[in-house]
mmCIF file of C-alpha atoms in Angstrom:
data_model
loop_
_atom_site.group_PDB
_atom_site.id
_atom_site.type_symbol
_atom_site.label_atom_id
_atom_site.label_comp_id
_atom_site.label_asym_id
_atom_site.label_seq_id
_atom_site.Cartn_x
_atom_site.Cartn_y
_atom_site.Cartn_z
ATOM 1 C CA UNK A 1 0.000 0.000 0.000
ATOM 2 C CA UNK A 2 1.298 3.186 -0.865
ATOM 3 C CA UNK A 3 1.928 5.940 1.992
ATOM 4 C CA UNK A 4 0.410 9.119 1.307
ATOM 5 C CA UNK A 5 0.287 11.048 4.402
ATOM 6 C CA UNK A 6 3.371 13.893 4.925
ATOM 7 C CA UNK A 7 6.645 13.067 6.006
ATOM 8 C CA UNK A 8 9.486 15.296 7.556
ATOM 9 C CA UNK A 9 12.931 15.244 7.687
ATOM 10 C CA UNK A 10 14.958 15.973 11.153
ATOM 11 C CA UNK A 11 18.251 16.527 11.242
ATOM 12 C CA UNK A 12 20.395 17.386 14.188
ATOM 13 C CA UNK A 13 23.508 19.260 13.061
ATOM 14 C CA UNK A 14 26.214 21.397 14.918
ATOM 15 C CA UNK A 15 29.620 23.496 14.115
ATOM 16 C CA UNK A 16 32.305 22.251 15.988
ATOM 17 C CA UNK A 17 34.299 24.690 14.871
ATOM 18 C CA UNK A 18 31.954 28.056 16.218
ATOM 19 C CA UNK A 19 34.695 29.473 18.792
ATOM 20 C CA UNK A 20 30.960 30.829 20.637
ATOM 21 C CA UNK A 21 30.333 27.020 21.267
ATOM 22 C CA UNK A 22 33.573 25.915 21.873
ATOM 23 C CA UNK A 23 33.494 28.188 24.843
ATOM 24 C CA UNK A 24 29.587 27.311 26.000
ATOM 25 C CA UNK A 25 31.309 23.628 25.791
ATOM 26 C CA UNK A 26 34.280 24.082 28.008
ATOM 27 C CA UNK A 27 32.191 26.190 30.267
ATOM 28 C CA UNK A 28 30.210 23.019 30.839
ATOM 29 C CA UNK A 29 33.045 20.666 31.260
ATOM 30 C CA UNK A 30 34.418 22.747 33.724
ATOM 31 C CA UNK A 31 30.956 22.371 36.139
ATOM 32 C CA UNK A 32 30.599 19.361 38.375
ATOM 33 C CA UNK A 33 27.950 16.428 37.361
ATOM 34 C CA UNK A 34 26.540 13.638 39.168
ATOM 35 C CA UNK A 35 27.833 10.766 36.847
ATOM 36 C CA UNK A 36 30.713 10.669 35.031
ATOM 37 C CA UNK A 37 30.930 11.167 31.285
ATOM 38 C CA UNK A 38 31.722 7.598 28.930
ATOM 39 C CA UNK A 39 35.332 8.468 27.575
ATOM 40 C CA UNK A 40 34.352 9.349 24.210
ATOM 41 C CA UNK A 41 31.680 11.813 25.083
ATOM 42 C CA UNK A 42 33.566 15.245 24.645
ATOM 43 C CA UNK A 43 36.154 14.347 21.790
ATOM 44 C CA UNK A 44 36.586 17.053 19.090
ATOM 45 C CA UNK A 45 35.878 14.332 16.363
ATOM 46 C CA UNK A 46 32.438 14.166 17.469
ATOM 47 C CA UNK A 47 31.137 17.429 16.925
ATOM 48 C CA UNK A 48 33.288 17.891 13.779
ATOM 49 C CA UNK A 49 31.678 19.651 10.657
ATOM 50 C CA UNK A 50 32.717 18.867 6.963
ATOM 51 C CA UNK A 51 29.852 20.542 5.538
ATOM 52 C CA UNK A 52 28.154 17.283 4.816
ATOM 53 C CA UNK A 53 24.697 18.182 5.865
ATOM 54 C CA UNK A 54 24.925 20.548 2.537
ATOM 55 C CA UNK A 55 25.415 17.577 0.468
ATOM 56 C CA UNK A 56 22.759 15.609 2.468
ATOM 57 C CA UNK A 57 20.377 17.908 1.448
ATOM 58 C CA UNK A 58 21.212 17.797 -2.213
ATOM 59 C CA UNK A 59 20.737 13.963 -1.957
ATOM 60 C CA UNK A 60 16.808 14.633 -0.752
ATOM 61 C CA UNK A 61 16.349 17.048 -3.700
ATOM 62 C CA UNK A 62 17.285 14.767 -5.508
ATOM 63 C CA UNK A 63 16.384 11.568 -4.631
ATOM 64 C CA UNK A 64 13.630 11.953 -1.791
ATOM 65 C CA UNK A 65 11.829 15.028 -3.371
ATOM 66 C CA UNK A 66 8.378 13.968 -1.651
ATOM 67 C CA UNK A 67 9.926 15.375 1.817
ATOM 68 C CA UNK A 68 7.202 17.962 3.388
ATOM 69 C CA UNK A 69 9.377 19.749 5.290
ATOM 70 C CA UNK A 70 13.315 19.759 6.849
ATOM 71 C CA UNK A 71 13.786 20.517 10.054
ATOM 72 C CA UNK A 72 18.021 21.252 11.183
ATOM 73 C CA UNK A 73 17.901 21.251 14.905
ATOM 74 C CA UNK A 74 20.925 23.771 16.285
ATOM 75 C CA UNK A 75 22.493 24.871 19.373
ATOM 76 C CA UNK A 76 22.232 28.997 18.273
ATOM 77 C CA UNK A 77 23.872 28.194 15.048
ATOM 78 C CA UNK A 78 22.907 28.462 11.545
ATOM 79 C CA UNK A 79 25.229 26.644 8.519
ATOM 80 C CA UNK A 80 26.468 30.109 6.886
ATOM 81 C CA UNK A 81 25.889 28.346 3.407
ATOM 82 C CA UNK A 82 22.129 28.102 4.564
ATOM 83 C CA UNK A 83 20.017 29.201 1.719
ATOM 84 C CA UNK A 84 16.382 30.167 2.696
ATOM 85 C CA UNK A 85 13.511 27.740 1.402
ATOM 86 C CA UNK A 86 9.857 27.272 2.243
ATOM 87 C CA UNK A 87 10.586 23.954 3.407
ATOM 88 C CA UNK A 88 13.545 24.503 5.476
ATOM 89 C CA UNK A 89 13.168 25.299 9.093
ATOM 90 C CA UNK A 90 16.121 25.763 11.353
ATOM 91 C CA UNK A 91 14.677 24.541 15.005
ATOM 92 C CA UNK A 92 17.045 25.688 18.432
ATOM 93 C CA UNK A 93 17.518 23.650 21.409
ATOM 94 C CA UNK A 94 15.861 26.241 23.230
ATOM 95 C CA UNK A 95 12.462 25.270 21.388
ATOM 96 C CA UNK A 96 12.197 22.028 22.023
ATOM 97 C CA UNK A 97 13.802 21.463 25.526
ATOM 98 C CA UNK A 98 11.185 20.186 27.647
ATOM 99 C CA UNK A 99 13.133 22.323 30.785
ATOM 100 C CA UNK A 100 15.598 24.842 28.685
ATOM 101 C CA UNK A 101 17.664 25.313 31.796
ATOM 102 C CA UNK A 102 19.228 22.259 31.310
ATOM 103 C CA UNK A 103 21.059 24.085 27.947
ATOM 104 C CA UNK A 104 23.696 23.709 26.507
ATOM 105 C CA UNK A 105 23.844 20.573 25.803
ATOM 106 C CA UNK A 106 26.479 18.538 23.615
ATOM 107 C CA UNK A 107 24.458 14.621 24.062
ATOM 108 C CA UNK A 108 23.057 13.580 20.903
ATOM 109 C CA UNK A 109 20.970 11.086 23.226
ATOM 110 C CA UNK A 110 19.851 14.001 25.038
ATOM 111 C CA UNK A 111 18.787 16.263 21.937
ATOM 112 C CA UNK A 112 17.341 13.368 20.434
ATOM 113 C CA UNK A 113 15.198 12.698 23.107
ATOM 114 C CA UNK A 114 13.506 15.520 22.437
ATOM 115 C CA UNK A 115 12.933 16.055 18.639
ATOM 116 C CA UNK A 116 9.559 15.178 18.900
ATOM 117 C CA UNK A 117 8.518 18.280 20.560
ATOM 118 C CA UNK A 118 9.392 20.473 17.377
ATOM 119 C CA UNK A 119 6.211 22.820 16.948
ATOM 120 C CA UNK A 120 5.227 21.908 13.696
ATOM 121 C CA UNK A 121 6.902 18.215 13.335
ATOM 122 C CA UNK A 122 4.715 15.677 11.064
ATOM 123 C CA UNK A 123 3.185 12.673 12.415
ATOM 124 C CA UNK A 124 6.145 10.628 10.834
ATOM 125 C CA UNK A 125 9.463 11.838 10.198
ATOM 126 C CA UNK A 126 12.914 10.374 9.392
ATOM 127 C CA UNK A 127 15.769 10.761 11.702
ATOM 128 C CA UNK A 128 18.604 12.254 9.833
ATOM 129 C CA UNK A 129 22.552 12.646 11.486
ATOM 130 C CA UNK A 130 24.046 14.863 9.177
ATOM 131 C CA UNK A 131 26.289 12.596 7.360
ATOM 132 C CA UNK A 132 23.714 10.461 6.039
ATOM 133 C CA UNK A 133 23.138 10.974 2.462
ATOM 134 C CA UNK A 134 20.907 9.096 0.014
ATOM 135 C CA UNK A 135 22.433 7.708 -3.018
ATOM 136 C CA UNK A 136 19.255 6.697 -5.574
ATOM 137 C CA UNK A 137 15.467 7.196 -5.774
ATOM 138 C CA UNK A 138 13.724 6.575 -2.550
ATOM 139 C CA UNK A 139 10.209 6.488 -1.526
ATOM 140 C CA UNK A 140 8.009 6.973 1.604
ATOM 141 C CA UNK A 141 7.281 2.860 1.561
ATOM 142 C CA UNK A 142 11.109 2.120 1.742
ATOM 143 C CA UNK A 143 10.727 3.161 5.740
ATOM 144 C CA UNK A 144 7.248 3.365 6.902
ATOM 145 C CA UNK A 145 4.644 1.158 5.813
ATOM 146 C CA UNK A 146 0.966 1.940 5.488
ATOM 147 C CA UNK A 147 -0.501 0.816 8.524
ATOM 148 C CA UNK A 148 1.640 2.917 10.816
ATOM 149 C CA UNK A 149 4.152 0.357 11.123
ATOM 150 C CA UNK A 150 8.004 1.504 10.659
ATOM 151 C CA UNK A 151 10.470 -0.477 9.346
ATOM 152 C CA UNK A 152 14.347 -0.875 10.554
ATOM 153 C CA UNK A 153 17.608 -1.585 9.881
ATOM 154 C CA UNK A 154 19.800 -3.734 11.740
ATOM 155 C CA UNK A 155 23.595 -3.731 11.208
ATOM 156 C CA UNK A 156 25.273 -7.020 11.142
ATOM 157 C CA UNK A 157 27.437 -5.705 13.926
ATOM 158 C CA UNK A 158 26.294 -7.487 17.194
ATOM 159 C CA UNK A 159 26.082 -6.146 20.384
ATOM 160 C CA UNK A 160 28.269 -6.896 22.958
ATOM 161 C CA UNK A 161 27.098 -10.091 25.197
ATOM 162 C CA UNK A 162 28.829 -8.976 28.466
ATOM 163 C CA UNK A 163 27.555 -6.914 31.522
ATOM 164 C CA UNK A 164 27.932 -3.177 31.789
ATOM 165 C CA UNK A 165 31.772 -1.895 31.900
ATOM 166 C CA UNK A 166 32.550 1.027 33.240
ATOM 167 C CA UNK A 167 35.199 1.526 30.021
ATOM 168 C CA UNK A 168 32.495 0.767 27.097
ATOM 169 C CA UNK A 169 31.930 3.625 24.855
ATOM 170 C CA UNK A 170 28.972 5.578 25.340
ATOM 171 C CA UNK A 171 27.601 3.524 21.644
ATOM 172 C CA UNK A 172 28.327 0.361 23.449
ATOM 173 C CA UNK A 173 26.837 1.260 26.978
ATOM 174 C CA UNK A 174 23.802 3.074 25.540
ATOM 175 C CA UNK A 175 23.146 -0.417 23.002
ATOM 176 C CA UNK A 176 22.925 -2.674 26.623
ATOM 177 C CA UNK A 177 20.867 0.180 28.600
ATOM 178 C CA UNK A 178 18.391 -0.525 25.403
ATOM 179 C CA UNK A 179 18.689 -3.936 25.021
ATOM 180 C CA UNK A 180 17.891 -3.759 28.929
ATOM 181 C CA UNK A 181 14.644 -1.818 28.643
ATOM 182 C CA UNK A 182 13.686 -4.155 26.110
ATOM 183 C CA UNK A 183 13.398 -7.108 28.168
ATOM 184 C CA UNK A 184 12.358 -5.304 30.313
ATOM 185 C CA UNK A 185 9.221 -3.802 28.919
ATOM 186 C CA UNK A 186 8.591 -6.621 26.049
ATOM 187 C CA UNK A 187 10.202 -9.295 27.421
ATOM 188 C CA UNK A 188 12.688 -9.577 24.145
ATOM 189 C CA UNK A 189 16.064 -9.205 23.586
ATOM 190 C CA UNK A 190 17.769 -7.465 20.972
ATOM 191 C CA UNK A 191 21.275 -9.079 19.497
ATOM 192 C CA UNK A 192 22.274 -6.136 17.043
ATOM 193 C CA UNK A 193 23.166 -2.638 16.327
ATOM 194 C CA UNK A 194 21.118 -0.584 14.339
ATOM 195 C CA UNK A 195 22.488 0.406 11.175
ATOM 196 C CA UNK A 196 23.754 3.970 10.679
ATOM 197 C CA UNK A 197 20.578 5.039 8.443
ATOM 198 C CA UNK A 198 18.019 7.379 8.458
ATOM 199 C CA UNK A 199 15.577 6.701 11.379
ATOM 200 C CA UNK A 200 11.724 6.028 10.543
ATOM 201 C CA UNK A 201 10.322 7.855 13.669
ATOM 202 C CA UNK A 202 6.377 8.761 14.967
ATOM 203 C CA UNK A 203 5.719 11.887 16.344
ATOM 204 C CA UNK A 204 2.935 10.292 18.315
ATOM 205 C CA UNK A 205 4.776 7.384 19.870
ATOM 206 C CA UNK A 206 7.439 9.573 20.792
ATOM 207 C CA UNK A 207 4.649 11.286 23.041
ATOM 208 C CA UNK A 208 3.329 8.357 24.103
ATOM 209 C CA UNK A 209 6.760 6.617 25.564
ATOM 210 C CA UNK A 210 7.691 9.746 27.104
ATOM 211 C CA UNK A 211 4.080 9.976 28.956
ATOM 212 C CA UNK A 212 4.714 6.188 29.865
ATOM 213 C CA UNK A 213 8.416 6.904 30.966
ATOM 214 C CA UNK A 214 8.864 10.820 32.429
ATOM 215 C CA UNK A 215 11.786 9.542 34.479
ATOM 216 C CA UNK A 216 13.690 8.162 31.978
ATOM 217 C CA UNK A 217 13.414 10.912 29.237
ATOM 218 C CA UNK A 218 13.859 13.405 31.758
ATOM 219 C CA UNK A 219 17.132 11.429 33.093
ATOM 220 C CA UNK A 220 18.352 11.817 29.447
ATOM 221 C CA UNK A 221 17.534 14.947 28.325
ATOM 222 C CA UNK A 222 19.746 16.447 31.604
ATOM 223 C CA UNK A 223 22.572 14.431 30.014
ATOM 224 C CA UNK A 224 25.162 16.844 29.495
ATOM 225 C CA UNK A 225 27.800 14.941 27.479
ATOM 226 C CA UNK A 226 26.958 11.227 26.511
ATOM 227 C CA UNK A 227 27.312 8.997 30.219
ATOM 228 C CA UNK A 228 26.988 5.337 30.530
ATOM 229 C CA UNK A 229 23.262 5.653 31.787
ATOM 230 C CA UNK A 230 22.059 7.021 28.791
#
C-alpha cells in the first residue's frame, strides 16, 4: 500500500568549529555532574563539521523530493551556506527542551530525546545525522509502511554479550541500557546494532513513551555529554 500522508525530515547538526560554542562547551566541562561522562563523550571528532549536511540535502532534492518539510535542529547556530527555502526550518535547542535550563547541551541522546517536541513536526518523520546521504530514488514505503508500522535496519554488527563496563563507549553502553529496557518492557532481547541510516520515527509514539516513561526521558535529556546511563 502506498503511503500518502506527509513526512518530515529531522536533522540534528552542529559546528564544531563556532569558537561561541567551543566556549559554552568548556564552560560546561568545567561544572561538576553527578555521573561521570563515557570516555568518548567530549572528543573534538564528534562534533566535527565537513559541511556534509549541505550535500545531504542535495541527496533529498534529488532523490527523496516527496519530503514535506526539513527541520536542522541547532544549538544557536545556523550553517552560513544556509540558503532560505519554504521547506527549510532551522529549530534551536531552546524550542524544544522540555526544561531549557538544562542548555547547553552537547548529548546527541539528550537532543534526540527531544525532537519530537518540534512545533510543527509531522506525524512521521525520518531521523537524519548529518552525514547520512541518500544515493538513488527513494520512496516513503522504503521506511514506513501503510498501517503505521516503521520499518528498521539492523547492522550485522552485534552487540556486545557482556555486563555493563565502566570503560564501554557511550555507543556500546547506551546499546545494553536498550537492550535492557527491552526485556524489560517486552520481554525480548535485541542481538544487534542498528544500522547507521536514516531513522523512521512517529511523532505520536514519541509522546506516548515519554508519557509512559517521564523519568527516563527526563534522566536523558539532563545528560550533558553522553554517560553510561544514557
Amino acid at each position: 500500500l502506498t503511503v500518502t500522508e506527509p513526512i518530515d525530515v529531522v536533522y540534528t547538526w552542529v559546528d564544531g568549529a563556532d569558537p561561541v560554542w567551543i566556549a559554552r562547551k568548556a564552560a560546561a566541562l568545567n561544572q561538576p555532574v553527578a555521573a561521570s561522562y563515557t570516555t568518548d563523550a567530549a572528543i573534538n571528532a564528534r562534533f566535527e563539521s565537513r559541511d556534509e549536511l549541505k550535500y545531504s540535502l542535495r541527496s533529498i532534492e534529488m532523490f527523496a523530493n516527496w519530503v514535506r518539510r526539513i527541520w536542522i535542529v541547532t544549538d544557536q547556530q545556523v550553517p552560513s551556506w544556509l540558503q532560505s527555502d519554504d521547506r527549510l526550518r532551522v529549530v534551536d535547542h531552546r524550542q524544544i527542551f522540555t526544561d531549557p535550563s538544562v542548555l547547553p547541551v552537547f548529548n546527541s541522546h539528550a537532543i534526540e530525546s527531544q525532537l519530537h517536541h518540534i512545533p510543527g513536526l509531522a506525524e512521521r518523520y525520518l531521523y537524519f545525522n548529518d552525514d547520512m546521504l541518500f544515493g538513488s530514488p527513494v520512496a516513503p514505503e522504503d521506511f514506513f509502511h501503510a498501517n503505521q508500522v516503521h520499518k528498521f535496519f539492523t547492522s550485522p554488527a552485534m552487540l556486545d554479550v557482556g555486563d555493563h563496563d565502566p570503560q564501554d563507549l557511550a555507543v556500546t553502553a547506551a546499546g545494553k541500557n536498550n537492550r535492557d529496557l527491552l526485556q524489560q518492557e517486552f520481554g525480548q532481547t535485541i542481538t544487534h546494532k542498528l544500522r547507521h541510516t536514516p531513522q523512521a520515527q512517529s511523532r505520536s509514539l514519541m509522546e506516548e513513551f515519554e508519557a509512559s516513561h517521564p523519568a527516563l526521558f527526563d534522566e536523558v535529556m539532563r545528560s550533558r555529554f553522553r554517560q553510561d546511563t544514557d
